[in-house]
Amino acid sequence: MTANRRGLLIILSSPSGAGKSTLARRLREWDAEIQFSISATTRPPRPGEVDGREYHFTNEADFKARVNQGGMLEHAHVFGNFYGSPRPPVQAAIDAGRDVLFDIDWQGAQQITNSALSANTLSIFLLPPSIRELRNRLEARAQDDAETIARRMDKSWDEISHWGSYDYVLVNDDLDATEAQLKTIVTATRLRRSQQPGLTDHVRHLQSEFEELT
Ligand code: ADP
Ligand code: 5GP
């Protein structure tokens, strides 16, 4: 199927707690056509997580087999577990002109940015306003125990240190303001010439009409 518009691969990365999931949810409420890339992972589900909704939960043997068969667009080892983005749903979506949103770490972002799909990629990094606020948010989310929060805080600088390789960097201070900035970036990137393959035909029609009328 060909579409008038090529789908975008929208990558959101940040240290844990900076606001990725919240902003990803708001982006999808704004445009329900944006498809979320559901990652595969070898980590066990947390309470409330449903297989096929937050993640495809799997084991290491299955994960590695899928990587070896080329079934992952990118994959990485994060916090002691494997995570990867299954390729087939992404390819189908962008061929049909639908955008795909990825909540992945810097390693995955780098792999996609360096892949054959780089021309259709938009990468955005979220920074917290301060490290103190990052910790407050992790605590306020009340999802993790103290040890997990400490581990996420330990890892946060590693993630933040890769901010410089993203297309856009937003400081997520005021949530509504960041949401507005994110929508502006997506709207503008959708209008990139490379995202609009239908323009060639349109200009051809303009040319015929031009020759007819002048
Ligand atoms: P991530 O997905 O990056 O780990 P979340 O989206 O879960 O982060 O956000 C962590 C916590 O911070 C959540 O409780 C969320 O409601 C809150 N939060 C996100 N953005 C902001 C913001 N700009 N100001 C205040 N709180 C925020
Ligand atoms: P969590 O286990 O808290 O859901 O996710 C831990 C980290 O793994 C987050 O930084 C998240 O962005 C990252 N992550 C989730 N899925 C993927 C994926 O498919 N690929 C990569 N590279 N990272 C992922």
GROMACS .gro file of N, CA and C in nm, residues 4-171:
model
  504
    4ASN      N    1   0.005   0.893   0.067
    4ASN     CA    2   0.045   1.026   0.025
    4ASN      C    3   0.156   1.081   0.112
    5ARG      N    4   0.165   1.024   0.231
    5ARG     CA    5   0.260   1.075   0.329
    5ARG      C    6   0.337   0.956   0.380
    6ARG      N    7   0.466   0.973   0.403
    6ARG     CA    8   0.542   0.865   0.465
    6ARG      C    9   0.530   0.880   0.615
    7GLY      N   10   0.517   0.766   0.683
    7GLY     CA   11   0.508   0.771   0.828
    7GLY      C   12   0.642   0.811   0.889
    8LEU      N   13   0.634   0.872   1.006
    8LEU     CA   14   0.755   0.913   1.079
    8LEU      C   15   0.784   0.813   1.191
    9LEU      N   16   0.910   0.792   1.218
    9LEU     CA   17   0.949   0.717   1.337
    9LEU      C   18   0.985   0.822   1.442
   10ILE      N   19   0.896   0.839   1.539
   10ILE     CA   20   0.918   0.942   1.642
   10ILE      C   21   0.979   0.876   1.765
   11ILE      N   22   1.102   0.912   1.795
   11ILE     CA   23   1.171   0.849   1.909
   11ILE      C   24   1.174   0.945   2.027
   12LEU      N   25   1.126   0.898   2.142
   12LEU     CA   26   1.133   0.977   2.266
   12LEU      C   27   1.227   0.905   2.361
   13SER      N   28   1.332   0.973   2.405
   13SER     CA   29   1.422   0.915   2.506
   13SER      C   30   1.439   1.016   2.619
   14SER      N   31   1.475   0.965   2.735
   14SER     CA   32   1.502   1.052   2.850
   14SER      C   33   1.547   0.963   2.964
   15PRO      N   34   1.606   1.022   3.068
   15PRO     CA   35   1.626   0.940   3.187
   15PRO      C   36   1.489   0.904   3.243
   16SER      N   37   1.482   0.793   3.310
   16SER     CA   38   1.357   0.746   3.369
   16SER      C   39   1.301   0.854   3.462
   17GLY      N   40   1.172   0.887   3.446
   17GLY     CA   41   1.109   0.985   3.533
   17GLY      C   42   1.100   1.125   3.474
   18ALA      N   43   1.160   1.147   3.356
   18ALA     CA   44   1.158   1.283   3.299
   18ALA      C   45   1.026   1.315   3.230
   19GLY      N   46   0.946   1.211   3.201
   19GLY     CA   47   0.812   1.240   3.147
   19GLY      C   48   0.778   1.177   3.013
   20LYS      N   49   0.858   1.079   2.968
   20LYS     CA   50   0.833   1.015   2.837
   20LYS      C   51   0.692   0.956   2.826
   21SER      N   52   0.655   0.871   2.921
   21SER     CA   53   0.525   0.802   2.909
   21SER      C   54   0.410   0.902   2.911
   22THR      N   55   0.421   1.002   2.998
   22THR     CA   56   0.315   1.103   3.008
   22THR      C   57   0.300   1.177   2.876
   23LEU      N   58   0.413   1.218   2.817
   23LEU     CA   59   0.406   1.295   2.692
   23LEU      C   60   0.367   1.206   2.575
   24ALA      N   61   0.409   1.080   2.578
   24ALA     CA   62   0.371   0.987   2.472
   24ALA      C   63   0.219   0.969   2.474
   25ARG      N   64   0.163   0.958   2.595
   25ARG     CA   65   0.017   0.942   2.607
   25ARG      C   66  -0.055   1.066   2.553
   26ARG      N   67  -0.004   1.182   2.587
   26ARG     CA   68  -0.069   1.307   2.541
   26ARG      C   69  -0.061   1.321   2.388
   27LEU      N   70   0.051   1.276   2.332
   27LEU     CA   71   0.067   1.284   2.186
   27LEU      C   72  -0.035   1.194   2.117
   28ARG      N   73  -0.058   1.079   2.176
   28ARG     CA   74  -0.155   0.986   2.115
   28ARG      C   75  -0.298   1.030   2.137
   29GLU      N   76  -0.324   1.102   2.246
   29GLU     CA   77  -0.459   1.157   2.266
   29GLU      C   78  -0.486   1.266   2.163
   30TRP      N   79  -0.380   1.335   2.126
   30TRP     CA   80  -0.390   1.443   2.028
   30TRP      C   81  -0.414   1.385   1.888
   31ASP      N   82  -0.347   1.275   1.857
   31ASP     CA   83  -0.362   1.211   1.727
   31ASP      C   84  -0.360   1.060   1.746
   32ALA      N   85  -0.480   1.003   1.744
   32ALA     CA   86  -0.495   0.859   1.771
   32ALA      C   87  -0.434   0.774   1.660
   33GLU      N   88  -0.401   0.838   1.546
   33GLU     CA   89  -0.341   0.763   1.435
   33GLU      C   90  -0.195   0.725   1.464
   34ILE      N   91  -0.135   0.796   1.560
   34ILE     CA   92   0.004   0.763   1.594
   34ILE      C   93   0.005   0.628   1.664
   35GLN      N   94   0.085   0.540   1.610
   35GLN     CA   95   0.090   0.402   1.662
   35GLN      C   96   0.206   0.389   1.759
   36PHE      N   97   0.183   0.325   1.869
   36PHE     CA   98   0.289   0.306   1.968
   36PHE      C   99   0.365   0.178   1.934
   37SER      N  100   0.497   0.185   1.931
   37SER     CA  101   0.574   0.063   1.908
   37SER      C  102   0.582  -0.015   2.039
   38ILE      N  103   0.522  -0.134   2.041
   38ILE     CA  104   0.524  -0.215   2.162
   38ILE      C  105   0.650  -0.301   2.159
   39SER      N  106   0.741  -0.272   2.252
   39SER     CA  107   0.870  -0.341   2.254
   39SER      C  108   0.855  -0.483   2.307
   40ALA      N  109   0.951  -0.566   2.269
   40ALA     CA  110   0.964  -0.698   2.332
   40ALA      C  111   1.067  -0.684   2.442
   41THR      N  112   1.047  -0.754   2.552
   41THR     CA  113   1.146  -0.749   2.660
   41THR      C  114   1.155  -0.882   2.734
   42THR      N  115   1.273  -0.905   2.790
   42THR     CA  116   1.291  -1.026   2.871
   42THR      C  117   1.267  -0.996   3.019
   43ARG      N  118   1.237  -0.869   3.052
   43ARG     CA  119   1.211  -0.843   3.195
   43ARG      C  120   1.070  -0.891   3.230
   44PRO      N  121   1.050  -0.934   3.355
   44PRO     CA  122   0.917  -0.981   3.393
   44PRO      C  123   0.818  -0.865   3.400
   45PRO      N  124   0.689  -0.894   3.377
   45PRO     CA  125   0.589  -0.787   3.386
   45PRO      C  126   0.576  -0.731   3.526
   46ARG      N  127   0.552  -0.600   3.537
   46ARG     CA  128   0.522  -0.540   3.667
   46ARG      C  129   0.372  -0.556   3.692
   47PRO      N  130   0.332  -0.544   3.818
   47PRO     CA  131   0.189  -0.554   3.846
   47PRO      C  132   0.112  -0.454   3.759
   48GLY      N  133   0.007  -0.502   3.698
   48GLY     CA  134  -0.076  -0.413   3.615
   48GLY      C  135  -0.037  -0.413   3.468
   49GLU      N  136   0.084  -0.460   3.437
   49GLU     CA  137   0.125  -0.464   3.296
   49GLU      C  138   0.063  -0.585   3.227
   50VAL      N  139   0.019  -0.564   3.103
   50VAL     CA  140  -0.049  -0.669   3.029
   50VAL      C  141   0.035  -0.704   2.906
   51ASP      N  142   0.055  -0.836   2.885
   51ASP     CA  143   0.133  -0.880   2.769
   51ASP      C  144   0.066  -0.830   2.641
   52GLY      N  145   0.143  -0.766   2.555
   52GLY     CA  146   0.089  -0.716   2.429
   52GLY      C  147   0.038  -0.573   2.440
   53ARG      N  148   0.031  -0.519   2.561
   53ARG     CA  149  -0.013  -0.379   2.577
   53ARG      C  150   0.108  -0.290   2.608
   54GLU      N  151   0.169  -0.307   2.726
   54GLU     CA  152   0.291  -0.229   2.758
   54GLU      C  153   0.411  -0.287   2.683
   55TYR      N  154   0.423  -0.419   2.687
   55TYR     CA  155   0.535  -0.489   2.624
   55TYR      C  156   0.487  -0.625   2.574
   56HIS      N  157   0.566  -0.684   2.484
   56HIS     CA  158   0.553  -0.828   2.455
   56HIS      C  159   0.657  -0.894   2.545
   57PHE      N  160   0.611  -0.965   2.646
   57PHE     CA  161   0.704  -1.029   2.740
   57PHE      C  162   0.749  -1.163   2.682
   58THR      N  163   0.880  -1.184   2.686
   58THR     CA  164   0.932  -1.306   2.626
   58THR      C  165   1.056  -1.353   2.703
   59ASN      N  166   1.115  -1.465   2.656
   59ASN     CA  167   1.235  -1.514   2.724
   59ASN      C  168   1.358  -1.486   2.637
   60GLU      N  169   1.475  -1.509   2.695
   60GLU     CA  170   1.599  -1.472   2.627
   60GLU      C  171   1.622  -1.550   2.498
   61ALA      N  172   1.586  -1.681   2.498
   61ALA     CA  173   1.609  -1.763   2.379
   61ALA      C  174   1.524  -1.711   2.263
   62ASP      N  175   1.397  -1.683   2.290
   62ASP     CA  176   1.308  -1.633   2.186
   62ASP      C  177   1.355  -1.495   2.138
   63PHE      N  178   1.396  -1.410   2.233
   63PHE     CA  179   1.441  -1.276   2.199
   63PHE      C  180   1.561  -1.283   2.104
   64LYS      N  181   1.659  -1.368   2.142
   64LYS     CA  182   1.781  -1.376   2.060
   64LYS      C  183   1.751  -1.435   1.923
   65ALA      N  184   1.659  -1.530   1.916
   65ALA     CA  185   1.623  -1.590   1.786
   65ALA      C  186   1.564  -1.481   1.696
   66ARG      N  187   1.479  -1.397   1.754
   66ARG     CA  188   1.416  -1.291   1.672
   66ARG      C  189   1.520  -1.190   1.624
   67VAL      N  190   1.618  -1.161   1.710
   67VAL     CA  191   1.726  -1.069   1.668
   67VAL      C  192   1.802  -1.133   1.551
   68ASN      N  193   1.836  -1.261   1.565
   68ASN     CA  194   1.915  -1.329   1.461
   68ASN      C  195   1.840  -1.339   1.328
   69GLN      N  196   1.707  -1.343   1.336
   69GLN     CA  197   1.627  -1.350   1.212
   69GLN      C  198   1.602  -1.212   1.153
   70GLY      N  199   1.658  -1.109   1.214
   70GLY     CA  200   1.639  -0.973   1.162
   70GLY      C  201   1.503  -0.915   1.198
   71GLY      N  202   1.438  -0.974   1.298
   71GLY     CA  203   1.303  -0.931   1.334
   71GLY      C  204   1.298  -0.809   1.425
   72MET      N  205   1.414  -0.758   1.465
   72MET     CA  206   1.414  -0.640   1.552
   72MET      C  207   1.478  -0.522   1.478
   73LEU      N  208   1.409  -0.410   1.482
   73LEU     CA  209   1.460  -0.288   1.420
   73LEU      C  210   1.582  -0.238   1.497
   74GLU      N  211   1.579  -0.257   1.627
   74GLU     CA  212   1.690  -0.222   1.717
   74GLU      C  213   1.672  -0.304   1.842
   75HIS      N  214   1.780  -0.321   1.917
   75HIS     CA  215   1.766  -0.390   2.045
   75HIS      C  216   1.881  -0.348   2.136
   76ALA      N  217   1.859  -0.362   2.265
   76ALA     CA  218   1.962  -0.320   2.361
   76ALA      C  219   1.945  -0.394   2.492
   77HIS      N  220   2.052  -0.390   2.570
   77HIS     CA  221   2.051  -0.447   2.704
   77HIS      C  222   2.039  -0.329   2.799
   78VAL      N  223   1.929  -0.322   2.873
   78VAL     CA  224   1.904  -0.208   2.963
   78VAL      C  225   1.868  -0.262   3.101
   79PHE      N  226   1.930  -0.208   3.205
   79PHE     CA  227   1.901  -0.251   3.343
   79PHE      C  228   1.901  -0.404   3.356
   80GLY      N  229   1.992  -0.474   3.286
   80GLY     CA  230   2.004  -0.619   3.301
   80GLY      C  231   1.906  -0.702   3.220
   81ASN      N  232   1.825  -0.638   3.136
   81ASN     CA  233   1.731  -0.713   3.052
   81ASN      C  234   1.742  -0.670   2.907
   82PHE      N  235   1.695  -0.759   2.816
   82PHE     CA  236   1.695  -0.724   2.674
   82PHE      C  237   1.564  -0.655   2.639
   83TYR      N  238   1.576  -0.553   2.553
   83TYR     CA  239   1.459  -0.481   2.501
   83TYR      C  240   1.480  -0.464   2.351
   84GLY      N  241   1.372  -0.473   2.275
   84GLY     CA  242   1.385  -0.450   2.131
   84GLY      C  243   1.254  -0.408   2.069
   85SER      N  244   1.265  -0.341   1.953
   85SER     CA  245   1.146  -0.295   1.880
   85SER      C  246   1.121  -0.388   1.762
   86PRO      N  247   1.011  -0.465   1.765
   86PRO     CA  248   0.981  -0.555   1.654
   86PRO      C  249   0.965  -0.478   1.522
   87ARG      N  250   1.029  -0.530   1.417
   87ARG     CA  251   1.034  -0.458   1.290
   87ARG      C  252   0.902  -0.459   1.210
   88PRO      N  253   0.832  -0.576   1.195
   88PRO     CA  254   0.719  -0.581   1.100
   88PRO      C  255   0.610  -0.476   1.122
   89PRO      N  256   0.563  -0.452   1.247
   89PRO     CA  257   0.456  -0.352   1.262
   89PRO      C  258   0.502  -0.210   1.226
   90VAL      N  259   0.630  -0.183   1.245
   90VAL     CA  260   0.683  -0.049   1.215
   90VAL      C  261   0.684  -0.028   1.063
   91GLN      N  262   0.735  -0.128   0.992
   91GLN     CA  263   0.742  -0.117   0.846
   91GLN      C  264   0.603  -0.101   0.787
   92ALA      N  265   0.507  -0.182   0.836
   92ALA     CA  266   0.370  -0.174   0.784
   92ALA      C  267   0.312  -0.035   0.809
   93ALA      N  268   0.335   0.019   0.928
   93ALA     CA  269   0.277   0.150   0.962
   93ALA      C  270   0.335   0.260   0.874
   94ILE      N  271   0.466   0.264   0.861
   94ILE     CA  272   0.520   0.379   0.786
   94ILE      C  273   0.489   0.368   0.636
   95ASP      N  274   0.480   0.245   0.585
   95ASP     CA  275   0.440   0.229   0.444
   95ASP      C  276   0.298   0.280   0.422
   96ALA      N  277   0.214   0.267   0.525
   96ALA     CA  278   0.075   0.312   0.514
   96ALA      C  279   0.060   0.459   0.552
   97GLY      N  280   0.172   0.527   0.580
   97GLY     CA  281   0.167   0.670   0.612
   97GLY      C  282   0.133   0.700   0.756
   98ARG      N  283   0.145   0.599   0.843
   98ARG     CA  284   0.117   0.624   0.985
   98ARG      C  285   0.246   0.642   1.062
   99ASP      N  286   0.245   0.731   1.160
   99ASP     CA  287   0.363   0.754   1.243
   99ASP      C  288   0.371   0.650   1.354
  100VAL      N  289   0.494   0.620   1.393
  100VAL     CA  290   0.515   0.524   1.502
  100VAL      C  291   0.597   0.593   1.611
  101LEU      N  292   0.550   0.578   1.734
  101LEU     CA  293   0.616   0.642   1.849
  101LEU      C  294   0.694   0.537   1.928
  102PHE      N  295   0.821   0.567   1.954
  102PHE     CA  296   0.908   0.474   2.028
  102PHE      C  297   0.948   0.535   2.161
  103ASP      N  298   0.931   0.459   2.269
  103ASP     CA  299   0.986   0.497   2.400
  103ASP      C  300   1.104   0.403   2.421
  104ILE      N  301   1.222   0.448   2.379
  104ILE     CA  302   1.340   0.360   2.383
  104ILE      C  303   1.461   0.437   2.434
  105ASP      N  304   1.564   0.367   2.472
  105ASP     CA  305   1.681   0.435   2.528
  105ASP      C  306   1.775   0.484   2.416
  106TRP      N  307   1.885   0.546   2.455
  106TRP     CA  308   1.976   0.608   2.357
  106TRP      C  309   2.038   0.506   2.262
  107GLN      N  310   2.057   0.383   2.311
  107GLN     CA  311   2.119   0.281   2.224
  107GLN      C  312   2.026   0.248   2.107
  108GLY      N  313   1.897   0.233   2.139
  108GLY     CA  314   1.798   0.204   2.035
  108GLY      C  315   1.782   0.322   1.941
  109ALA      N  316   1.781   0.443   1.999
  109ALA     CA  317   1.766   0.564   1.916
  109ALA      C  318   1.881   0.571   1.815
  110GLN      N  319   2.002   0.542   1.863
  110GLN     CA  320   2.119   0.549   1.776
  110GLN      C  321   2.110   0.446   1.662
  111GLN      N  322   2.064   0.325   1.696
  111GLN     CA  323   2.054   0.220   1.592
  111GLN      C  324   1.953   0.258   1.485
  112ILE      N  325   1.839   0.315   1.527
  112ILE     CA  326   1.737   0.352   1.426
  112ILE      C  327   1.786   0.471   1.344
  113THR      N  328   1.851   0.566   1.411
  113THR     CA  329   1.901   0.684   1.340
  113THR      C  330   2.008   0.646   1.237
  114ASN      N  331   2.080   0.537   1.263
  114ASN     CA  332   2.184   0.494   1.169
  114ASN      C  333   2.134   0.387   1.071
  115SER      N  334   2.005   0.358   1.071
  115SER     CA  335   1.953   0.252   0.984
  115SER      C  336   1.904   0.311   0.852
  116ALA      N  337   1.852   0.222   0.767
  116ALA     CA  338   1.800   0.266   0.637
  116ALA      C  339   1.679   0.358   0.654
  117LEU      N  340   1.620   0.359   0.774
  117LEU     CA  341   1.501   0.442   0.797
  117LEU      C  342   1.535   0.581   0.851
  118SER      N  343   1.664   0.615   0.851
  118SER     CA  344   1.704   0.739   0.916
  118SER      C  345   1.633   0.862   0.859
  119ALA      N  346   1.605   0.861   0.728
  119ALA     CA  347   1.542   0.979   0.666
  119ALA      C  348   1.402   1.003   0.721
  120ASN      N  349   1.342   0.901   0.777
  120ASN     CA  350   1.204   0.913   0.828
  120ASN      C  351   1.200   0.920   0.980
  121THR      N  352   1.315   0.949   1.039
  121THR     CA  353   1.323   0.946   1.185
  121THR      C  354   1.324   1.086   1.244
  122LEU      N  355   1.252   1.102   1.355
  122LEU     CA  356   1.253   1.226   1.433
  122LEU      C  357   1.288   1.186   1.576
  123SER      N  358   1.402   1.234   1.626
  123SER     CA  359   1.441   1.193   1.761
  123SER      C  360   1.434   1.312   1.857
  124ILE      N  361   1.375   1.287   1.972
  124ILE     CA  362   1.353   1.393   2.071
  124ILE      C  363   1.401   1.344   2.207
  125PHE      N  364   1.481   1.426   2.273
  125PHE     CA  365   1.530   1.390   2.406
  125PHE      C  366   1.466   1.484   2.509
  126LEU      N  367   1.418   1.427   2.618
  126LEU     CA  368   1.360   1.508   2.727
  126LEU      C  369   1.458   1.518   2.841
  127LEU      N  370   1.485   1.642   2.882
  127LEU     CA  371   1.569   1.665   3.000
  127LEU      C  372   1.479   1.707   3.115
  128PRO      N  373   1.513   1.670   3.237
  128PRO     CA  374   1.437   1.722   3.352
  128PRO      C  375   1.486   1.863   3.383
  129PRO      N  376   1.405   1.945   3.451
  129PRO     CA  377   1.453   2.079   3.487
  129PRO      C  378   1.569   2.072   3.586
  130SER      N  379   1.572   1.970   3.671
  130SER     CA  380   1.685   1.952   3.764
  130SER      C  381   1.687   1.805   3.806
  131ILE      N  382   1.801   1.764   3.862
  131ILE     CA  383   1.814   1.624   3.907
  131ILE      C  384   1.726   1.602   4.030
  132ARG      N  385   1.717   1.706   4.112
  132ARG     CA  386   1.631   1.696   4.231
  132ARG      C  387   1.485   1.671   4.190
  133GLU      N  388   1.442   1.745   4.086
  133GLU     CA  389   1.303   1.728   4.038
  133GLU      C  390   1.284   1.590   3.974
  134LEU      N  391   1.389   1.539   3.909
  134LEU     CA  392   1.380   1.405   3.851
  134LEU      C  393   1.350   1.303   3.962
  135ARG      N  394   1.425   1.317   4.071
  135ARG     CA  395   1.404   1.224   4.182
  135ARG      C  396   1.264   1.243   4.244
  136ASN      N  397   1.221   1.369   4.257
  136ASN     CA  398   1.085   1.395   4.309
  136ASN      C  399   0.980   1.324   4.224
  137ARG      N  400   0.998   1.332   4.091
  137ARG     CA  401   0.898   1.272   4.002
  137ARG      C  402   0.897   1.120   4.014
  138LEU      N  403   1.015   1.062   4.025
  138LEU     CA  404   1.021   0.915   4.041
  138LEU      C  405   0.952   0.874   4.171
  139GLU      N  406   0.973   0.956   4.276
  139GLU     CA  407   0.911   0.924   4.405
  139GLU      C  408   0.759   0.948   4.399
  140ALA      N  409   0.719   1.058   4.335
  140ALA     CA  410   0.576   1.092   4.327
  140ALA      C  411   0.499   0.990   4.242
  141ARG      N  412   0.567   0.929   4.146
  141ARG     CA  413   0.500   0.832   4.059
  141ARG      C  414   0.459   0.708   4.139
  142ALA      N  415   0.531   0.687   4.249
  142ALA     CA  416   0.498   0.579   4.343
  142ALA      C  417   0.483   0.443   4.276
  143GLN      N  418   0.569   0.419   4.178
  143GLN     CA  419   0.559   0.293   4.104
  143GLN      C  420   0.669   0.197   4.148
  144ASP      N  421   0.778   0.251   4.200
  144ASP     CA  422   0.895   0.169   4.231
  144ASP      C  423   0.932   0.177   4.378
  145ASP      N  424   0.999   0.073   4.427
  145ASP     CA  425   1.049   0.079   4.564
  145ASP      C  426   1.177   0.165   4.567
  146ALA      N  427   1.224   0.193   4.689
  146ALA     CA  428   1.338   0.285   4.705
  146ALA      C  429   1.462   0.235   4.631
  147GLU      N  430   1.482   0.104   4.630
  147GLU     CA  431   1.602   0.048   4.565
  147GLU      C  432   1.596   0.069   4.413
  148THR      N  433   1.477   0.047   4.356
  148THR     CA  434   1.461   0.065   4.210
  148THR      C  435   1.479   0.212   4.174
  149ILE      N  436   1.425   0.300   4.258
  149ILE     CA  437   1.440   0.445   4.231
  149ILE      C  438   1.589   0.482   4.235
  150ALA      N  439   1.661   0.426   4.331
  150ALA     CA  440   1.805   0.457   4.342
  150ALA      C  441   1.879   0.406   4.217
  151ARG      N  442   1.838   0.290   4.166
  151ARG     CA  443   1.902   0.233   4.047
  151ARG      C  444   1.872   0.320   3.924
  152ARG      N  445   1.749   0.365   3.914
  152ARG     CA  446   1.712   0.451   3.800
  152ARG      C  447   1.789   0.583   3.808
  153MET      N  448   1.804   0.638   3.931
  153MET     CA  449   1.880   0.763   3.948
  153MET      C  450   2.026   0.741   3.908
  154ASP      N  451   2.083   0.627   3.947
  154ASP     CA  452   2.223   0.595   3.912
  154ASP      C  453   2.243   0.595   3.761
  155LYS      N  454   2.143   0.545   3.690
  155LYS     CA  455   2.152   0.530   3.544
  155LYS      C  456   2.121   0.659   3.471
  156SER      N  457   2.063   0.756   3.543
  156SER     CA  458   2.009   0.872   3.472
  156SER      C  459   2.118   0.951   3.400
  157TRP      N  460   2.238   0.960   3.463
  157TRP     CA  461   2.341   1.042   3.399
  157TRP      C  462   2.391   0.977   3.270
  158ASP      N  463   2.397   0.845   3.270
  158ASP     CA  464   2.438   0.772   3.151
  158ASP      C  465   2.345   0.808   3.033
  159GLU      N  466   2.215   0.809   3.060
  159GLU     CA  467   2.117   0.842   2.955
  159GLU      C  468   2.130   0.990   2.915
  160ILE      N  469   2.136   1.078   3.016
  160ILE     CA  470   2.144   1.222   2.987
  160ILE      C  471   2.268   1.255   2.903
  161SER      N  472   2.376   1.180   2.923
  161SER     CA  473   2.501   1.213   2.853
  161SER      C  474   2.489   1.199   2.701
  162HIS      N  475   2.381   1.138   2.653
  162HIS     CA  476   2.363   1.121   2.507
  162HIS      C  477   2.269   1.224   2.446
  163TRP      N  478   2.235   1.328   2.522
  163TRP     CA  479   2.138   1.428   2.475
  163TRP      C  480   2.181   1.490   2.342
  164GLY      N  481   2.312   1.500   2.320
  164GLY     CA  482   2.364   1.574   2.204
  164GLY      C  483   2.342   1.506   2.071
  165SER      N  484   2.297   1.380   2.068
  165SER     CA  485   2.281   1.316   1.936
  165SER      C  486   2.135   1.312   1.892
  166TYR      N  487   2.048   1.389   1.957
  166TYR     CA  488   1.906   1.391   1.919
  166TYR      C  489   1.875   1.514   1.833
  167ASP      N  490   1.769   1.503   1.750
  167ASP     CA  491   1.730   1.616   1.665
  167ASP      C  492   1.682   1.734   1.750
  168TYR      N  493   1.602   1.704   1.853
  168TYR     CA  494   1.545   1.808   1.939
  168TYR      C  495   1.563   1.770   2.084
  169VAL      N  496   1.583   1.870   2.168
  169VAL     CA  497   1.596   1.846   2.312
  169VAL      C  498   1.500   1.942   2.383
  170LEU      N  499   1.411   1.886   2.465
  170LEU     CA  500   1.314   1.969   2.537
  170LEU      C  501   1.337   1.955   2.686
  171VAL      N  502   1.337   2.066   2.756
  171VAL     CA  503   1.344   2.062   2.902
  171VAL      C  504   1.199   2.053   2.952
   0.00000   0.00000   0.00000
